[in-house]
């Protein structure tokens, strides 16, 4: 908090099972907690944003060097998932990347072979030591809170070993954890009860469209959509029946909307100009048919003070 400004965030793991869970709605419910509500009383919202973070851990780090490129910080997965901190690793990886680039400039060689020096520098730095200590933290909670706390506690005293024994815990892509409506027990009226009591008062709680306005999103309305759905027929049939179209909920910006097509059926409408480029849809779609690509013209949210 600085200059009477309070930064408030909410993290939802994208390996949840409930097909009706809505991370944005969970954030609004969080603000209704008496302690949080008192902190926000009398204030007004000035900024909104949403972004996925690389919480997969040490074993989810991608190839972060190649011919002519290096990845640093969050894009390389250098996030401490236990502490949800990554600025320090981003700064350090940037410094090591600069060192590797300087050495490449001296020999005028920017090949993958030369730039593997960056990988060596990362492995020899405290970044690798820190991330290895928390390598299985996220995986610990895939069986629930209480078992997760016990597992995480054993990891804390054994240098990151799952259950204090195993060097590497098994972990699957997050979207594979999502259960179908029937598997989760949703039927009949229960489909409407998940957030039936949630109300948006425009002071403490806000709907997605209002929040998107405060993200200062800018796209050219006539540009090609940067969100590609490979088979929209699945959205109107299988996905609607099996999962209840979760894209309408896991998207924090009301980009995906099932609307009537005028013929008694429903179709997917993509409000791509709302997109805040969080990339949740690319990760959480249970059929993996949504592809996020770089928008034409570089449009998107204009985050300030976040």
Short mmCIF file of C-alpha atoms in Angstrom, two decimals:
data_model
loop_
_atom_site.label_atom_id
_atom_site.label_comp_id
_atom_site.label_asym_id
_atom_site.label_seq_id
_atom_site.Cartn_x
_atom_site.Cartn_y
_atom_site.Cartn_z
CA UNK A 1 0.00 0.00 0.00
CA UNK A 2 1.36 3.42 -0.96
CA UNK A 3 -0.27 6.86 -1.25
CA UNK A 4 -3.56 5.37 -0.02
CA UNK A 5 -3.55 2.83 -2.85
CA UNK A 6 -4.19 -0.83 -2.05
CA UNK A 7 -3.08 -3.52 -4.49
CA UNK A 8 -5.30 -6.58 -4.17
CA UNK A 9 -4.86 -9.84 -6.04
CA UNK A 10 -6.24 -13.36 -6.06
CA UNK A 11 -4.53 -16.47 -7.45
CA UNK A 12 -6.48 -19.49 -8.70
CA UNK A 13 -4.58 -22.62 -9.66
CA UNK A 14 -5.52 -23.63 -13.20
CA UNK A 15 -5.73 -27.29 -12.29
CA UNK A 16 -9.05 -27.10 -10.47
CA UNK A 17 -11.72 -29.80 -10.88
CA UNK A 18 -14.99 -27.86 -10.61
CA UNK A 19 -16.24 -27.12 -14.17
CA UNK A 20 -18.38 -24.22 -12.93
CA UNK A 21 -15.62 -22.48 -11.01
CA UNK A 22 -15.11 -18.86 -12.07
CA UNK A 23 -11.81 -17.29 -10.89
CA UNK A 24 -13.19 -13.77 -11.37
CA UNK A 25 -16.25 -14.58 -9.27
CA UNK A 26 -14.03 -16.11 -6.59
CA UNK A 27 -12.10 -12.84 -6.46
CA UNK A 28 -15.34 -10.90 -5.97
CA UNK A 29 -16.35 -13.27 -3.16
CA UNK A 30 -12.93 -12.80 -1.58
CA UNK A 31 -13.54 -9.05 -1.44
CA UNK A 32 -16.80 -9.68 0.44
CA UNK A 33 -14.88 -11.14 3.39
CA UNK A 34 -15.40 -8.72 6.31
CA UNK A 35 -11.68 -8.07 6.80
CA UNK A 36 -11.05 -7.35 3.11
CA UNK A 37 -14.27 -5.35 2.77
CA UNK A 38 -13.17 -3.08 5.64
CA UNK A 39 -9.86 -2.43 3.90
CA UNK A 40 -11.66 -1.39 0.72
CA UNK A 41 -14.48 0.57 2.36
CA UNK A 42 -14.77 4.07 0.92
CA UNK A 43 -12.33 3.36 -1.89
CA UNK A 44 -12.82 3.13 -5.63
CA UNK A 45 -11.37 0.81 -8.24
CA UNK A 46 -8.75 2.47 -10.44
CA UNK A 47 -7.13 -0.50 -12.24
CA UNK A 48 -7.93 -4.09 -13.15
CA UNK A 49 -5.85 -6.79 -14.75
CA UNK A 50 -5.49 -10.54 -15.09
CA UNK A 51 -2.57 -12.73 -16.07
CA UNK A 52 -1.54 -16.35 -15.82
CA UNK A 53 1.66 -17.01 -13.91
CA UNK A 54 4.13 -19.82 -14.43
CA UNK A 55 3.40 -21.76 -11.24
CA UNK A 56 4.19 -25.21 -12.62
CA UNK A 57 7.55 -25.28 -10.89
CA UNK A 58 11.08 -26.39 -11.69
CA UNK A 59 10.06 -29.33 -13.88
CA UNK A 60 7.77 -27.15 -16.01
CA UNK A 61 10.56 -24.79 -17.10
CA UNK A 62 10.70 -24.71 -20.92
CA UNK A 63 13.75 -24.62 -23.19
CA UNK A 64 14.87 -21.07 -22.47
CA UNK A 65 17.59 -20.59 -25.08
CA UNK A 66 17.95 -21.25 -28.78
CA UNK A 67 19.18 -19.77 -32.04
CA UNK A 68 18.98 -16.01 -31.54
CA UNK A 69 16.83 -15.92 -28.42
CA UNK A 70 16.89 -16.15 -24.63
CA UNK A 71 13.93 -16.29 -22.25
CA UNK A 72 14.06 -14.54 -18.89
CA UNK A 73 11.84 -14.15 -15.84
CA UNK A 74 8.23 -15.31 -15.97
CA UNK A 75 8.43 -16.29 -19.65
CA UNK A 76 11.10 -18.83 -18.68
CA UNK A 77 9.11 -20.14 -15.71
CA UNK A 78 11.47 -18.71 -13.07
CA UNK A 79 8.72 -18.20 -10.49
CA UNK A 80 8.99 -19.37 -6.91
CA UNK A 81 5.58 -21.06 -6.71
CA UNK A 82 5.76 -21.45 -2.93
CA UNK A 83 6.19 -17.73 -2.28
CA UNK A 84 4.49 -16.52 -5.49
CA UNK A 85 7.47 -14.27 -6.08
CA UNK A 86 9.43 -13.86 -9.28
CA UNK A 87 10.70 -10.30 -9.58
CA UNK A 88 14.03 -11.21 -7.99
CA UNK A 89 14.55 -14.17 -10.34
CA UNK A 90 13.48 -12.04 -13.31
CA UNK A 91 16.11 -9.43 -12.48
CA UNK A 92 18.82 -12.01 -11.92
CA UNK A 93 18.00 -13.95 -15.10
CA UNK A 94 18.07 -10.67 -17.02
CA UNK A 95 21.56 -9.97 -15.69
CA UNK A 96 22.75 -13.45 -16.64
CA UNK A 97 21.15 -13.12 -20.09
CA UNK A 98 23.04 -9.85 -20.60
CA UNK A 99 26.28 -11.60 -19.67
CA UNK A 100 25.58 -14.41 -22.15
CA UNK A 101 24.68 -11.92 -24.89
CA UNK A 102 27.85 -9.90 -24.26
CA UNK A 103 29.95 -13.04 -24.63
CA UNK A 104 28.06 -13.87 -27.85
CA UNK A 105 28.73 -10.36 -29.20
CA UNK A 106 32.45 -10.78 -28.63
CA UNK A 107 32.55 -13.84 -30.90
CA UNK A 108 29.69 -12.72 -33.18
CA UNK A 109 27.90 -16.01 -32.66
CA UNK A 110 24.23 -16.15 -31.61
CA UNK A 111 23.61 -19.82 -32.27
CA UNK A 112 21.94 -22.18 -29.81
CA UNK A 113 25.33 -23.73 -29.16
CA UNK A 114 26.85 -20.41 -28.12
CA UNK A 115 23.82 -19.24 -26.17
CA UNK A 116 23.75 -22.40 -24.07
CA UNK A 117 26.18 -20.40 -21.96
CA UNK A 118 23.05 -18.73 -20.55
CA UNK A 119 21.74 -22.14 -19.46
CA UNK A 120 25.04 -22.82 -17.72
CA UNK A 121 24.92 -19.47 -15.92
CA UNK A 122 21.35 -20.14 -14.74
CA UNK A 123 22.27 -23.59 -13.45
CA UNK A 124 25.24 -22.22 -11.52
CA UNK A 125 23.24 -19.36 -9.98
CA UNK A 126 21.04 -19.23 -6.91
CA UNK A 127 17.98 -19.27 -9.20
CA UNK A 128 18.30 -23.01 -9.76
CA UNK A 129 19.00 -23.72 -6.09
CA UNK A 130 15.95 -21.73 -5.00
CA UNK A 131 13.59 -23.27 -7.56
CA UNK A 132 14.75 -26.81 -6.82
CA UNK A 133 13.84 -26.38 -3.15
CA UNK A 134 10.21 -25.69 -4.15
CA UNK A 135 10.10 -27.94 -7.24
CA UNK A 136 7.17 -30.06 -6.04
CA UNK A 137 5.22 -27.45 -4.08
CA UNK A 138 2.41 -26.92 -6.58
CA UNK A 139 2.02 -30.64 -7.21
CA UNK A 140 1.59 -31.21 -3.47
CA UNK A 141 -1.92 -29.75 -3.49
CA UNK A 142 -3.45 -31.75 -6.32
CA UNK A 143 -5.12 -34.05 -3.75
CA UNK A 144 -6.59 -31.27 -1.65
CA UNK A 145 -5.72 -28.76 1.03
CA UNK A 146 -4.95 -30.93 4.06
CA UNK A 147 -2.87 -33.56 2.30
CA UNK A 148 -1.22 -30.72 0.42
CA UNK A 149 -0.23 -28.94 3.63
CA UNK A 150 1.24 -32.15 5.04
CA UNK A 151 3.14 -32.82 1.82
CA UNK A 152 4.40 -29.24 1.60
CA UNK A 153 5.57 -29.38 5.21
CA UNK A 154 7.63 -32.49 4.53
CA UNK A 155 9.05 -30.84 1.42
CA UNK A 156 10.08 -27.83 3.48
CA UNK A 157 12.26 -29.92 5.78
CA UNK A 158 13.65 -32.29 3.12
CA UNK A 159 14.75 -29.80 0.48
CA UNK A 160 11.73 -30.17 -1.78
CA UNK A 161 11.16 -33.94 -1.86
CA UNK A 162 7.52 -34.90 -2.36
CA UNK A 163 6.25 -36.50 0.88
CA UNK A 164 9.85 -36.19 2.04
CA UNK A 165 10.80 -39.16 -0.16
CA UNK A 166 10.39 -38.59 -3.88
CA UNK A 167 12.60 -36.28 -5.91
CA UNK A 168 9.93 -35.61 -8.52
CA UNK A 169 6.16 -35.70 -8.10
CA UNK A 170 3.89 -36.55 -11.00
CA UNK A 171 2.00 -33.62 -12.47
CA UNK A 172 -0.36 -33.41 -15.45
CA UNK A 173 -1.50 -30.46 -17.57
CA UNK A 174 -4.02 -28.37 -15.63
CA UNK A 175 -6.92 -28.79 -18.05
CA UNK A 176 -6.84 -32.57 -17.56
CA UNK A 177 -7.95 -32.11 -13.94
CA UNK A 178 -11.21 -30.44 -14.97
CA UNK A 179 -14.14 -32.79 -14.38
CA UNK A 180 -17.32 -33.04 -16.40
CA UNK A 181 -20.56 -31.73 -14.91
CA UNK A 182 -21.94 -35.17 -14.13
CA UNK A 183 -18.64 -36.34 -12.65
CA UNK A 184 -18.69 -33.38 -10.28
CA UNK A 185 -22.32 -33.93 -9.34
CA UNK A 186 -23.86 -30.94 -11.09
CA UNK A 187 -27.38 -31.42 -12.39
CA UNK A 188 -30.67 -29.54 -12.47
CA UNK A 189 -30.81 -26.45 -10.27
CA UNK A 190 -27.25 -26.92 -9.04
CA UNK A 191 -26.01 -25.44 -12.31
CA UNK A 192 -27.35 -22.06 -11.19
CA UNK A 193 -26.38 -22.32 -7.53
CA UNK A 194 -22.59 -22.03 -7.81
CA UNK A 195 -22.65 -18.23 -7.65
CA UNK A 196 -26.36 -17.67 -7.11
CA UNK A 197 -25.79 -15.38 -4.11
CA UNK A 198 -23.09 -13.25 -5.72
CA UNK A 199 -24.19 -9.69 -6.54
CA UNK A 200 -22.21 -6.94 -8.25
CA UNK A 201 -22.80 -3.66 -6.44
CA UNK A 202 -20.41 -1.50 -8.50
CA UNK A 203 -18.56 -0.41 -5.37
CA UNK A 204 -16.97 -3.50 -3.85
CA UNK A 205 -17.81 -6.15 -6.40
CA UNK A 206 -17.83 -5.71 -10.17
CA UNK A 207 -18.85 -7.69 -13.22
CA UNK A 208 -16.29 -8.63 -15.84
CA UNK A 209 -17.26 -5.95 -18.36
CA UNK A 210 -16.81 -3.18 -15.78
CA UNK A 211 -13.45 -4.62 -14.75
CA UNK A 212 -12.29 -4.80 -18.38
CA UNK A 213 -13.01 -1.08 -18.76
CA UNK A 214 -10.55 -0.43 -15.94
CA UNK A 215 -7.88 -2.48 -17.74
CA UNK A 216 -7.80 0.20 -20.48
CA UNK A 217 -8.02 -2.45 -23.19
CA UNK A 218 -7.50 -1.22 -26.74
CA UNK A 219 -7.93 -3.25 -29.94
CA UNK A 220 -8.84 -2.19 -33.46
CA UNK A 221 -12.42 -3.41 -33.86
CA UNK A 222 -11.83 -4.42 -37.50
CA UNK A 223 -8.63 -6.38 -36.88
CA UNK A 224 -8.62 -10.18 -37.28
CA UNK A 225 -9.53 -12.05 -34.11
CA UNK A 226 -6.41 -13.21 -32.30
CA UNK A 227 -8.31 -16.00 -30.54
CA UNK A 228 -8.74 -18.99 -32.82
CA UNK A 229 -11.26 -21.71 -31.96
CA UNK A 230 -10.50 -24.69 -34.17
CA UNK A 231 -13.99 -26.22 -34.04
CA UNK A 232 -16.85 -24.04 -32.79
CA UNK A 233 -19.32 -26.90 -33.28
CA UNK A 234 -17.77 -28.59 -30.23
CA UNK A 235 -18.63 -25.50 -28.19
CA UNK A 236 -22.33 -25.77 -29.03
CA UNK A 237 -22.57 -29.53 -28.58
CA UNK A 238 -20.06 -31.60 -26.61
CA UNK A 239 -18.65 -28.82 -24.46
CA UNK A 240 -22.08 -27.44 -23.58
CA UNK A 241 -23.29 -30.86 -22.51
CA UNK A 242 -20.16 -32.18 -20.83
CA UNK A 243 -18.67 -29.07 -19.19
CA UNK A 244 -21.27 -26.31 -19.49
CA UNK A 245 -18.97 -24.13 -21.63
CA UNK A 246 -16.33 -23.31 -18.98
CA UNK A 247 -14.70 -20.69 -21.25
CA UNK A 248 -17.48 -18.32 -20.17
CA UNK A 249 -16.23 -18.67 -16.60
CA UNK A 250 -12.46 -19.15 -16.67
CA UNK A 251 -12.02 -16.11 -18.93
CA UNK A 252 -11.70 -13.04 -16.64
CA UNK A 253 -12.73 -10.58 -19.36
CA UNK A 254 -16.06 -11.87 -20.78
CA UNK A 255 -14.45 -12.71 -24.12
CA UNK A 256 -16.35 -15.97 -24.68
CA UNK A 257 -20.13 -15.89 -24.76
CA UNK A 258 -22.70 -18.46 -25.85
CA UNK A 259 -25.54 -16.63 -27.63
CA UNK A 260 -28.71 -17.61 -29.49
CA UNK A 261 -28.17 -17.93 -33.24
CA UNK A 262 -31.76 -17.11 -34.16
CA UNK A 263 -32.56 -20.67 -35.13
CA UNK A 264 -33.13 -22.08 -31.68
CA UNK A 265 -29.51 -23.08 -31.22
CA UNK A 266 -26.59 -21.50 -29.45
CA UNK A 267 -23.25 -20.47 -30.92
CA UNK A 268 -19.97 -19.17 -29.56
CA UNK A 269 -19.42 -15.42 -29.83
CA UNK A 270 -15.85 -14.20 -29.29
CA UNK A 271 -15.63 -10.64 -27.93
CA UNK A 272 -11.91 -10.46 -28.66
CA UNK A 273 -11.76 -6.69 -28.10
CA UNK A 274 -12.26 -7.41 -24.36
CA UNK A 275 -9.18 -9.63 -24.17
CA UNK A 276 -6.57 -8.77 -21.53
CA UNK A 277 -4.15 -11.38 -22.91
CA UNK A 278 -4.04 -13.48 -19.77
CA UNK A 279 -3.89 -16.68 -21.92
CA UNK A 280 -6.06 -18.64 -19.51
CA UNK A 281 -8.21 -19.95 -22.37
CA UNK A 282 -5.21 -21.41 -24.17
CA UNK A 283 -4.37 -23.33 -20.99
CA UNK A 284 -7.75 -24.33 -19.55
CA UNK A 285 -9.85 -25.30 -22.56
CA UNK A 286 -10.67 -28.98 -21.91
CA UNK A 287 -10.53 -29.82 -25.62
CA UNK A 288 -7.42 -27.72 -26.32
CA UNK A 289 -9.01 -26.14 -29.39
CA UNK A 290 -8.44 -22.49 -28.40
CA UNK A 291 -5.24 -20.91 -29.68
CA UNK A 292 -4.13 -17.47 -28.54
CA UNK A 293 -1.91 -15.68 -31.07
CA UNK A 294 -0.26 -12.26 -31.01
CA UNK A 295 -2.87 -9.62 -31.91
CA UNK A 296 -2.41 -7.53 -35.02
CA UNK A 297 -1.11 -4.08 -34.12
CA UNK A 298 -0.05 -5.12 -30.62
CA UNK A 299 -3.33 -4.14 -28.97
CA UNK A 300 -4.34 -5.13 -25.47
CA UNK A 301 -4.52 -3.79 -21.92
CA UNK A 302 -2.62 -0.69 -20.87
CA UNK A 303 -1.49 -1.57 -17.36
CA UNK A 304 -0.26 1.31 -15.23
CA UNK A 305 0.72 1.08 -11.60
CA UNK A 306 0.32 -2.70 -11.57
#
